[in-house]
Tab-separated table of C-alpha atoms in Angstrom:
chain	number	residue	atom	x	y	z
O	1	UNK	CA	28.881	10.914	17.004
O	2	UNK	CA	26.599	11.574	20.257
O	3	UNK	CA	24.139	9.499	21.839
O	4	UNK	CA	20.732	10.416	21.613
O	5	UNK	CA	18.088	10.042	23.968
O	6	UNK	CA	14.539	8.452	22.872
O	7	UNK	CA	11.539	10.383	24.056
O	8	UNK	CA	8.268	8.933	24.691
O	9	UNK	CA	8.837	6.355	27.692
O	10	UNK	CA	8.955	7.028	31.616
O	11	UNK	CA	12.599	6.512	31.424
O	12	UNK	CA	14.206	7.567	28.235
O	13	UNK	CA	16.535	5.105	26.825
O	14	UNK	CA	19.719	6.385	25.298
O	15	UNK	CA	20.233	5.409	21.719
O	16	UNK	CA	23.991	4.515	21.456
O	17	UNK	CA	26.268	5.099	18.501
O	18	UNK	CA	25.965	2.223	15.997
O	19	UNK	CA	29.916	1.866	15.992
O	20	UNK	CA	29.865	1.532	19.919
O	21	UNK	CA	27.126	-0.941	19.716
O	22	UNK	CA	28.982	-3.289	17.264
O	23	UNK	CA	32.410	-2.429	18.836
O	24	UNK	CA	33.725	-1.206	15.427
O	25	UNK	CA	35.772	1.682	14.290
O	26	UNK	CA	34.411	4.559	12.102
O	27	UNK	CA	36.495	3.213	9.284
O	28	UNK	CA	35.535	-0.361	9.471
O	29	UNK	CA	34.857	-2.190	6.126
O	30	UNK	CA	31.564	-4.254	5.120
O	31	UNK	CA	33.446	-7.336	6.165
O	32	UNK	CA	34.244	-6.333	9.596
O	33	UNK	CA	30.527	-4.829	10.406
O	34	UNK	CA	29.341	-8.034	9.339
O	35	UNK	CA	31.319	-10.245	11.361
O	36	UNK	CA	30.816	-8.118	14.550
O	37	UNK	CA	26.860	-8.218	13.721
O	38	UNK	CA	26.993	-11.970	13.394
O	39	UNK	CA	28.536	-12.541	16.644
O	40	UNK	CA	26.361	-10.209	18.897
O	41	UNK	CA	23.014	-11.348	17.361
O	42	UNK	CA	24.010	-14.712	17.970
O	43	UNK	CA	25.052	-13.744	21.538
O	44	UNK	CA	21.876	-11.764	22.276
O	45	UNK	CA	19.556	-13.506	20.383
O	46	UNK	CA	15.853	-14.166	22.217
O	47	UNK	CA	16.092	-18.270	21.466
O	48	UNK	CA	19.691	-18.434	23.609
O	49	UNK	CA	18.376	-15.660	26.317
O	50	UNK	CA	14.560	-16.649	27.270
O	51	UNK	CA	15.229	-15.677	31.102
O	52	UNK	CA	16.982	-12.564	30.193
O	53	UNK	CA	14.603	-9.444	29.106
O	54	UNK	CA	17.248	-7.384	28.800
O	55	UNK	CA	18.947	-9.368	25.680
O	56	UNK	CA	15.862	-8.975	23.710
O	57	UNK	CA	16.501	-5.027	23.919
O	58	UNK	CA	20.140	-5.401	23.158
O	59	UNK	CA	19.223	-7.776	20.287
O	60	UNK	CA	16.999	-5.009	18.842
O	61	UNK	CA	19.902	-2.445	19.400
O	62	UNK	CA	22.473	-4.782	17.482
O	63	UNK	CA	19.887	-5.318	14.634
O	64	UNK	CA	19.030	-1.589	14.523
O	65	UNK	CA	22.601	-0.553	14.389
O	66	UNK	CA	23.372	-3.138	11.668
O	67	UNK	CA	20.544	-1.936	9.665
O	68	UNK	CA	22.461	1.342	9.323
O	69	UNK	CA	25.852	0.509	8.911
O	70	UNK	CA	25.102	-2.173	6.513
O	71	UNK	CA	23.377	0.211	4.214
O	72	UNK	CA	25.957	2.566	2.524
O	73	UNK	CA	23.282	5.507	2.090
O	74	UNK	CA	21.897	5.149	5.813
O	75	UNK	CA	25.644	5.268	6.897
O	76	UNK	CA	26.506	8.216	4.981
O	77	UNK	CA	23.524	9.753	6.180
O	78	UNK	CA	24.251	9.102	9.874
O	79	UNK	CA	27.946	9.976	9.685
O	80	UNK	CA	26.811	13.265	8.181
O	81	UNK	CA	23.885	13.992	10.525
O	82	UNK	CA	23.268	11.611	13.174
O	83	UNK	CA	20.140	9.675	14.209
O	84	UNK	CA	18.181	12.860	13.065
O	85	UNK	CA	19.095	11.688	9.597
O	86	UNK	CA	17.671	8.266	9.715
O	87	UNK	CA	13.955	7.495	9.588
O	88	UNK	CA	13.826	5.184	12.790
O	89	UNK	CA	10.263	4.455	11.982
O	90	UNK	CA	11.065	2.924	8.499
O	91	UNK	CA	13.548	0.617	10.200
O	92	UNK	CA	12.944	-3.006	9.902
O	93	UNK	CA	11.468	-4.946	13.108
O	94	UNK	CA	11.770	-8.663	13.253
O	95	UNK	CA	9.995	-10.997	15.720
O	96	UNK	CA	11.122	-14.262	16.981
O	97	UNK	CA	8.349	-16.774	16.579
O	98	UNK	CA	9.751	-19.278	19.011
O	99	UNK	CA	9.126	-16.787	21.501
O	100	UNK	CA	5.823	-15.745	20.549
O	101	UNK	CA	3.490	-18.160	22.170
O	102	UNK	CA	0.708	-19.864	20.414
O	103	UNK	CA	-1.838	-16.971	20.821
O	104	UNK	CA	0.630	-14.283	19.514
O	105	UNK	CA	1.743	-16.470	16.771
O	106	UNK	CA	-1.880	-16.870	15.564
O	107	UNK	CA	-2.066	-13.303	15.479
O	108	UNK	CA	0.740	-12.692	13.579
O	109	UNK	CA	-0.097	-15.334	11.155
O	110	UNK	CA	-3.514	-13.514	10.633
O	111	UNK	CA	-1.719	-10.420	10.230
O	112	UNK	CA	0.536	-11.964	7.358
O	113	UNK	CA	-2.511	-13.393	5.915
O	114	UNK	CA	-3.905	-10.007	5.346
O	115	UNK	CA	-1.167	-8.895	3.768
O	116	UNK	CA	0.678	-7.214	6.410
O	117	UNK	CA	4.627	-7.650	5.993
O	118	UNK	CA	6.001	-9.295	9.102
O	119	UNK	CA	9.636	-9.854	9.421
O	120	UNK	CA	11.004	-12.664	11.489
O	121	UNK	CA	14.108	-13.614	12.796
O	122	UNK	CA	16.146	-16.682	11.665
O	123	UNK	CA	16.447	-18.814	14.603
O	124	UNK	CA	19.573	-19.070	16.958
O	125	UNK	CA	19.528	-22.814	16.305
O	126	UNK	CA	19.871	-22.621	12.765
O	127	UNK	CA	22.602	-19.648	13.102
O	128	UNK	CA	24.400	-21.513	15.793
O	129	UNK	CA	24.423	-24.807	13.717
O	130	UNK	CA	25.670	-22.625	10.756
O	131	UNK	CA	28.376	-21.138	12.690
O	132	UNK	CA	29.596	-24.518	14.090
O	133	UNK	CA	29.500	-25.966	10.678
O	134	UNK	CA	27.502	-28.703	11.890
O	135	UNK	CA	24.827	-28.490	9.506
O	136	UNK	CA	24.116	-31.010	6.502
O	137	UNK	CA	25.181	-29.517	3.025
O	138	UNK	CA	23.313	-31.200	-0.082
O	139	UNK	CA	24.778	-30.641	-3.376
O	140	UNK	CA	23.029	-28.163	-5.970
O	141	UNK	CA	24.761	-28.476	-9.476
O	142	UNK	CA	24.280	-25.310	-11.635
O	143	UNK	CA	21.587	-25.947	-14.125
O	144	UNK	CA	19.541	-28.409	-11.897
O	145	UNK	CA	16.626	-28.032	-9.195
O	146	UNK	CA	15.367	-29.718	-5.923
O	147	UNK	CA	12.273	-29.725	-4.301
O	148	UNK	CA	11.287	-30.473	-0.742
O	149	UNK	CA	9.550	-29.624	2.539
O	150	UNK	CA	11.148	-27.662	5.291
O	151	UNK	CA	9.722	-27.535	8.990
O	152	UNK	CA	9.008	-24.277	10.429
O	153	UNK	CA	12.100	-22.533	11.936
O	154	UNK	CA	14.261	-25.267	10.394
O	155	UNK	CA	16.648	-24.879	7.238
O	156	UNK	CA	17.664	-27.184	4.414
O	157	UNK	CA	21.236	-26.143	3.386
O	158	UNK	CA	22.763	-26.485	-0.424
O	159	UNK	CA	26.252	-26.220	-1.777
O	160	UNK	CA	26.368	-24.542	-5.092
O	161	UNK	CA	29.766	-24.910	-6.829
O	162	UNK	CA	30.856	-22.687	-9.651
O	163	UNK	CA	33.460	-22.684	-11.980
O	164	UNK	CA	35.778	-19.755	-13.173
O	165	UNK	CA	33.677	-19.192	-16.519
O	166	UNK	CA	30.273	-19.494	-14.497
O	167	UNK	CA	31.434	-17.142	-11.912
O	168	UNK	CA	32.271	-14.469	-14.783
O	169	UNK	CA	28.874	-14.944	-16.370
O	170	UNK	CA	27.162	-14.796	-13.244
O	171	UNK	CA	24.928	-16.947	-11.304
O	172	UNK	CA	21.196	-16.975	-10.146
O	173	UNK	CA	19.613	-18.843	-7.430
O	174	UNK	CA	15.807	-18.682	-6.958
O	175	UNK	CA	13.223	-20.619	-4.669
O	176	UNK	CA	9.847	-20.883	-5.501
O	177	UNK	CA	6.647	-22.452	-3.796
O	178	UNK	CA	3.470	-23.213	-5.890
O	179	UNK	CA	1.986	-23.851	-2.244
O	180	UNK	CA	2.445	-20.395	-1.640
O	181	UNK	CA	4.425	-21.304	1.363
O	182	UNK	CA	6.390	-18.435	3.535
O	183	UNK	CA	10.092	-18.744	3.557
O	184	UNK	CA	13.548	-17.046	3.352
O	185	UNK	CA	16.217	-17.597	0.779
O	186	UNK	CA	19.787	-17.486	2.827
O	187	UNK	CA	23.047	-17.149	1.634
O	188	UNK	CA	26.188	-18.139	4.167
O	189	UNK	CA	30.079	-17.043	3.905
O	190	UNK	CA	32.574	-19.487	5.023
O	191	UNK	CA	34.319	-17.906	8.304
O	192	UNK	CA	38.013	-18.701	8.808
O	193	UNK	CA	36.794	-21.074	11.614
O	194	UNK	CA	35.225	-23.481	9.016
O	195	UNK	CA	31.745	-22.185	10.086
O	196	UNK	CA	29.034	-20.488	7.783
O	197	UNK	CA	28.078	-16.933	9.108
O	198	UNK	CA	24.450	-15.489	7.422
O	199	UNK	CA	25.257	-12.785	4.696
O	200	UNK	CA	22.366	-12.338	2.848
O	201	UNK	CA	18.622	-13.128	3.325
O	202	UNK	CA	15.834	-12.747	1.127
O	203	UNK	CA	11.907	-12.757	2.152
O	204	UNK	CA	9.615	-14.731	0.092
O	205	UNK	CA	7.013	-12.529	-1.828
O	206	UNK	CA	3.835	-13.414	-3.294
O	207	UNK	CA	4.202	-13.068	-7.167
O	208	UNK	CA	1.277	-14.316	-9.326
O	209	UNK	CA	0.235	-17.987	-7.989
O	210	UNK	CA	3.414	-18.596	-6.148
O	211	UNK	CA	5.679	-17.337	-3.621
O	212	UNK	CA	9.219	-16.639	-4.769
O	213	UNK	CA	12.694	-15.195	-3.531
O	214	UNK	CA	15.873	-15.082	-5.720
O	215	UNK	CA	19.449	-13.687	-5.499
O	216	UNK	CA	21.320	-12.397	-8.521
O	217	UNK	CA	24.842	-12.579	-8.622
O	218	UNK	CA	25.477	-10.904	-12.398
O	219	UNK	CA	28.428	-8.176	-11.632
O	220	UNK	CA	25.932	-5.350	-11.317
O	221	UNK	CA	23.774	-3.902	-8.572
O	222	UNK	CA	20.488	-5.593	-8.039
O	223	UNK	CA	17.953	-4.459	-5.582
O	224	UNK	CA	15.762	-6.252	-3.522
O	225	UNK	CA	12.109	-4.797	-2.477
O	226	UNK	CA	11.031	-4.216	1.037
O	227	UNK	CA	7.997	-4.098	1.357
O	228	UNK	CA	7.616	-3.342	4.881
O	229	UNK	CA	8.697	0.438	3.935
O	230	UNK	CA	5.495	0.826	1.549
O	231	UNK	CA	3.266	-0.811	4.149
O	232	UNK	CA	4.582	1.500	6.926
O	233	UNK	CA	4.210	4.683	4.593
O	234	UNK	CA	0.480	3.269	3.543
O	235	UNK	CA	-0.286	3.065	7.339
O	236	UNK	CA	0.837	6.758	8.126
O	237	UNK	CA	-0.690	8.175	5.043
O	238	UNK	CA	-2.429	5.911	2.368
O	239	UNK	CA	-1.901	8.280	-0.597
O	240	UNK	CA	2.174	8.483	0.154
O	241	UNK	CA	2.243	4.880	-0.368
O	242	UNK	CA	2.372	5.372	-4.290
O	243	UNK	CA	5.345	7.831	-3.792
O	244	UNK	CA	6.923	5.511	-1.064
O	245	UNK	CA	6.816	2.531	-3.282
O	246	UNK	CA	10.099	2.325	-4.694
O	247	UNK	CA	11.849	3.396	-1.514
O	248	UNK	CA	11.691	-0.198	-0.760
O	249	UNK	CA	14.157	-0.771	-2.895
O	250	UNK	CA	17.370	-1.863	-1.074
O	251	UNK	CA	20.604	-2.812	-2.771
O	252	UNK	CA	21.891	-6.285	-2.409
O	253	UNK	CA	25.383	-6.451	-0.345
O	254	UNK	CA	26.808	-9.009	-2.798
O	255	UNK	CA	26.608	-8.545	-6.718
O	256	UNK	CA	29.044	-11.319	-7.784
O	257	UNK	CA	30.511	-14.717	-6.758
O	258	UNK	CA	33.806	-16.202	-7.212
O	259	UNK	CA	34.618	-19.565	-8.405
O	260	UNK	CA	34.174	-22.392	-5.480
O	261	UNK	CA	31.454	-23.991	-3.309
O	262	UNK	CA	28.781	-21.424	-1.938
O	263	UNK	CA	26.387	-22.219	0.640
O	264	UNK	CA	22.490	-21.412	0.537
O	265	UNK	CA	19.606	-22.350	2.640
O	266	UNK	CA	15.669	-22.583	2.338
O	267	UNK	CA	14.439	-21.447	5.768
O	268	UNK	CA	10.872	-22.603	6.579
O	269	UNK	CA	9.130	-19.223	7.762
O	270	UNK	CA	5.563	-20.352	8.012
O	271	UNK	CA	3.824	-19.893	11.240
O	272	UNK	CA	2.467	-23.430	11.865
O	273	UNK	CA	3.232	-25.836	8.892
O	274	UNK	CA	6.107	-26.866	6.812
O	275	UNK	CA	6.984	-24.870	3.858
O	276	UNK	CA	7.306	-26.660	0.312
O	277	UNK	CA	9.539	-25.126	-1.984
O	278	UNK	CA	11.724	-25.808	-5.153
O	279	UNK	CA	15.505	-24.080	-5.354
O	280	UNK	CA	17.234	-24.012	-8.553
O	281	UNK	CA	20.798	-22.741	-9.746
O	282	UNK	CA	21.573	-21.616	-13.142
O	283	UNK	CA	24.317	-19.474	-14.944
O	284	UNK	CA	23.456	-16.309	-16.596
O	285	UNK	CA	25.416	-17.382	-19.806
O	286	UNK	CA	22.457	-19.039	-21.378
O	287	UNK	CA	20.332	-16.032	-20.336
O	288	UNK	CA	22.260	-13.207	-21.740
O	289	UNK	CA	19.379	-11.153	-23.095
O	290	UNK	CA	17.395	-11.798	-19.947
O	291	UNK	CA	20.363	-10.536	-17.807
O	292	UNK	CA	20.733	-7.227	-20.216
O	293	UNK	CA	16.973	-6.345	-19.767
O	294	UNK	CA	17.194	-6.738	-15.903
O	295	UNK	CA	20.231	-4.581	-15.879
O	296	UNK	CA	18.092	-1.982	-18.083
O	297	UNK	CA	14.737	-2.635	-15.804
O	298	UNK	CA	16.780	-1.773	-12.508
O	299	UNK	CA	18.302	1.375	-14.087
O	300	UNK	CA	15.006	2.766	-15.164
O	301	UNK	CA	13.244	1.761	-11.640
O	302	UNK	CA	16.028	3.862	-10.153
O	303	UNK	CA	15.807	6.693	-12.210
O	304	UNK	CA	11.798	6.743	-11.710
O	305	UNK	CA	12.462	6.596	-8.177
O	306	UNK	CA	14.329	9.919	-8.503
O	307	UNK	CA	11.687	11.329	-10.643
O	308	UNK	CA	9.205	10.413	-8.232
O	309	UNK	CA	10.904	12.008	-5.398
O	310	UNK	CA	10.536	15.314	-7.326
O	311	UNK	CA	7.226	14.956	-8.669
O	312	UNK	CA	5.989	14.411	-4.988
O	313	UNK	CA	7.335	17.776	-3.929
O	314	UNK	CA	5.136	19.157	-7.112
O	315	UNK	CA	2.409	17.141	-6.629
O	316	UNK	CA	2.041	18.127	-2.825
O	317	UNK	CA	2.482	21.876	-3.575
O	318	UNK	CA	-0.323	21.373	-6.299
O	319	UNK	CA	-2.533	19.292	-3.760
O	320	UNK	CA	-2.162	22.545	-1.408
O	321	UNK	CA	-3.235	24.824	-4.174
O	322	UNK	CA	-6.210	22.648	-4.825
O	323	UNK	CA	-7.200	22.668	-1.331
O	324	UNK	CA	-7.000	26.255	-1.298
O	325	UNK	CA	-9.051	26.942	-4.373
O	326	UNK	CA	-11.539	24.340	-3.330
O	327	UNK	CA	-11.944	26.288	0.165
O	328	UNK	CA	-12.299	29.218	-2.109
O	329	UNK	CA	-14.955	27.615	-4.038
O	330	UNK	CA	-17.074	26.792	-1.005
O	331	UNK	CA	-16.879	30.344	0.667
O	332	UNK	CA	-17.626	32.050	-2.497
O	333	UNK	CA	-20.629	29.626	-3.225
O	334	UNK	CA	-21.890	30.354	0.292
O	335	UNK	CA	-21.422	34.032	-0.439
O	336	UNK	CA	-23.363	33.687	-3.696
O	337	UNK	CA	-26.272	32.169	-1.978
O	338	UNK	CA	-26.300	34.483	0.624
O	339	UNK	CA	-26.644	37.774	-1.884
O	340	UNK	CA	-29.332	36.048	-3.855
O	341	UNK	CA	-31.381	35.183	-0.709
O	342	UNK	CA	-30.881	38.871	0.419
O	343	UNK	CA	-32.040	39.945	-3.258
O	344	UNK	CA	-35.180	37.990	-3.166
O	345	UNK	CA	-35.968	39.383	0.087
O	346	UNK	CA	-35.832	42.627	-1.181
O	347	UNK	CA	-37.706	41.708	-4.292
O	348	UNK	CA	-40.474	40.510	-2.086
O	349	UNK	CA	-40.707	43.794	-0.235
O	350	UNK	CA	-42.519	45.306	-3.459
O	351	UNK	CA	-46.029	44.223	-2.808
O	352	UNK	CA	-49.405	45.864	-2.935
O	353	UNK	CA	-50.974	47.151	0.520
O	354	UNK	CA	-54.497	45.419	1.004
O	355	UNK	CA	-57.175	47.255	0.925
O	356	UNK	CA	-59.767	48.140	3.995
O	357	UNK	CA	-62.277	44.819	4.421
O	358	UNK	CA	-65.586	46.878	3.656
O	359	UNK	CA	-64.526	47.457	0.188
O	360	UNK	CA	-63.889	43.616	-0.351
O	361	UNK	CA	-67.430	42.858	0.917
O	362	UNK	CA	-68.776	45.362	-1.876
O	363	UNK	CA	-67.108	44.019	-4.793
O	364	UNK	CA	-68.083	40.661	-3.453
O	365	UNK	CA	-71.644	41.861	-3.835
O	366	UNK	CA	-71.074	43.594	-7.102
O	367	UNK	CA	-70.030	40.040	-8.280
O	368	UNK	CA	-72.721	38.430	-6.913
O	369	UNK	CA	-75.313	40.902	-8.582
O	370	UNK	CA	-73.356	40.181	-12.080
O	371	UNK	CA	-73.764	36.170	-11.419
O	372	UNK	CA	-77.242	36.776	-10.841
O	373	UNK	CA	-77.867	39.051	-13.988
O	374	UNK	CA	-76.160	36.267	-16.074
O	375	UNK	CA	-78.096	33.696	-14.603
O	376	UNK	CA	-81.363	35.625	-15.569
O	377	UNK	CA	-80.162	36.185	-18.949
O	378	UNK	CA	-79.863	32.187	-19.196
O	379	UNK	CA	-83.099	31.861	-18.059
O	380	UNK	CA	-84.634	33.984	-20.749
O	381	UNK	CA	-82.720	32.629	-23.328
O	382	UNK	CA	-83.946	29.403	-22.001
O	383	UNK	CA	-87.407	30.637	-22.103
O	384	UNK	CA	-87.285	31.670	-25.731
O	385	UNK	CA	-86.065	28.390	-26.788
O	386	UNK	CA	-89.010	26.657	-24.978
O	387	UNK	CA	-91.432	28.887	-27.098
O	388	UNK	CA	-89.575	28.022	-30.492
O	389	UNK	CA	-89.943	24.350	-29.534
O	390	UNK	CA	-93.452	24.439	-28.700
O	391	UNK	CA	-94.319	26.202	-32.161
O	392	UNK	CA	-92.398	23.270	-34.194
O	393	UNK	CA	-94.333	20.728	-32.418
O	394	UNK	CA	-97.799	22.565	-33.446
O	395	UNK	CA	-96.735	22.837	-36.920
O	396	UNK	CA	-95.627	19.149	-36.955
O	397	UNK	CA	-98.924	18.209	-35.784
O	398	UNK	CA	-100.905	20.347	-38.174
O	399	UNK	CA	-99.108	18.812	-41.099
O	400	UNK	CA	-100.119	15.198	-39.608
O	401	UNK	CA	-103.646	16.313	-39.528
O	402	UNK	CA	-103.545	17.795	-43.054
O	403	UNK	CA	-102.071	14.257	-44.451
O	404	UNK	CA	-104.844	12.540	-42.917
O	405	UNK	CA	-107.359	14.942	-44.045
O	406	UNK	CA	-105.993	14.472	-47.968
O	407	UNK	CA	-106.539	10.656	-47.530
O	408	UNK	CA	-110.042	10.863	-46.367
O	409	UNK	CA	-110.747	13.175	-49.332
O	410	UNK	CA	-109.083	10.847	-51.861
């Protein structure tokens, strides 16, 4: 597979073949890829190369290559079509807190508090101590839990010993924090040299009033949710965040454990303070119904993810059609408004022509005369009313005099 130039910088860098970066063959198995990644990641880790700026780029290149080859689907896409088939913008980006400095760490903490998912690397000291086998491992028997506090960028290691029967039934390891601390749950595999190499890691997620992370070794494919995928989609197009929500499902690389002792660790991922946690290990034998429910819900979610991929295509077409008819509606409304406006203008053209000003004055004089005539009629009526009123007064006075005369005569 050929290399590819990365556009957009003054001196474009060459994106190298992931197999070349990790120094593995095209038919390398998962274990070979994982082993190569561990060695190179530790070699170029920013903690160990503070004075070498090139090491940081090499570390990112190693992490980028591993993120492709460790994912069966991305590896298949790359093998078939190269980098063009890989969504580089959606690849995981991690930061090393030990090299951020106080100010940048404060900004990172603020973004994390606001809900922006920020991935951090496991410190080189922890990885190196584990690789050398110099870490202290505390026992964590199946069916028990342990609580503690771990300093930032440090880890507490636990050994979970499982029997053949427990391995066959399945094992679950979960960590919770009622203080809503930020942490990582790590799983290490033992190397031939006697040390421990990082194989899996789960970022803590807020679920309800706690933060939690879990690993489920139940003999069927279990998926973890990578929230950074959805966050990147939302930043580009908030509407697409819904359709990309289930794209964050990533298959866990390990689905079962063999009998023996397995090493887990709780890594303090808080930006400033210690992380409070409770870690527990249990056998799935006593949770058979719950295990079946998880298996079924995982299958339903995968089916729904495929359905959403198809539905998004339909939705985009319908949305484009809706935009088209909405634009048509706006245009038609403007056209109708303009036609009615022209119609009103034509209606207003049908108006009576004004007569000369002389006739208007004549009409005014006639009206005035009629007003005066009406006034004269009113005055005549008033005079008649006054005469009748005087006649009534005379009769009343005459009657009074007559009554007075009758009394005198009597």
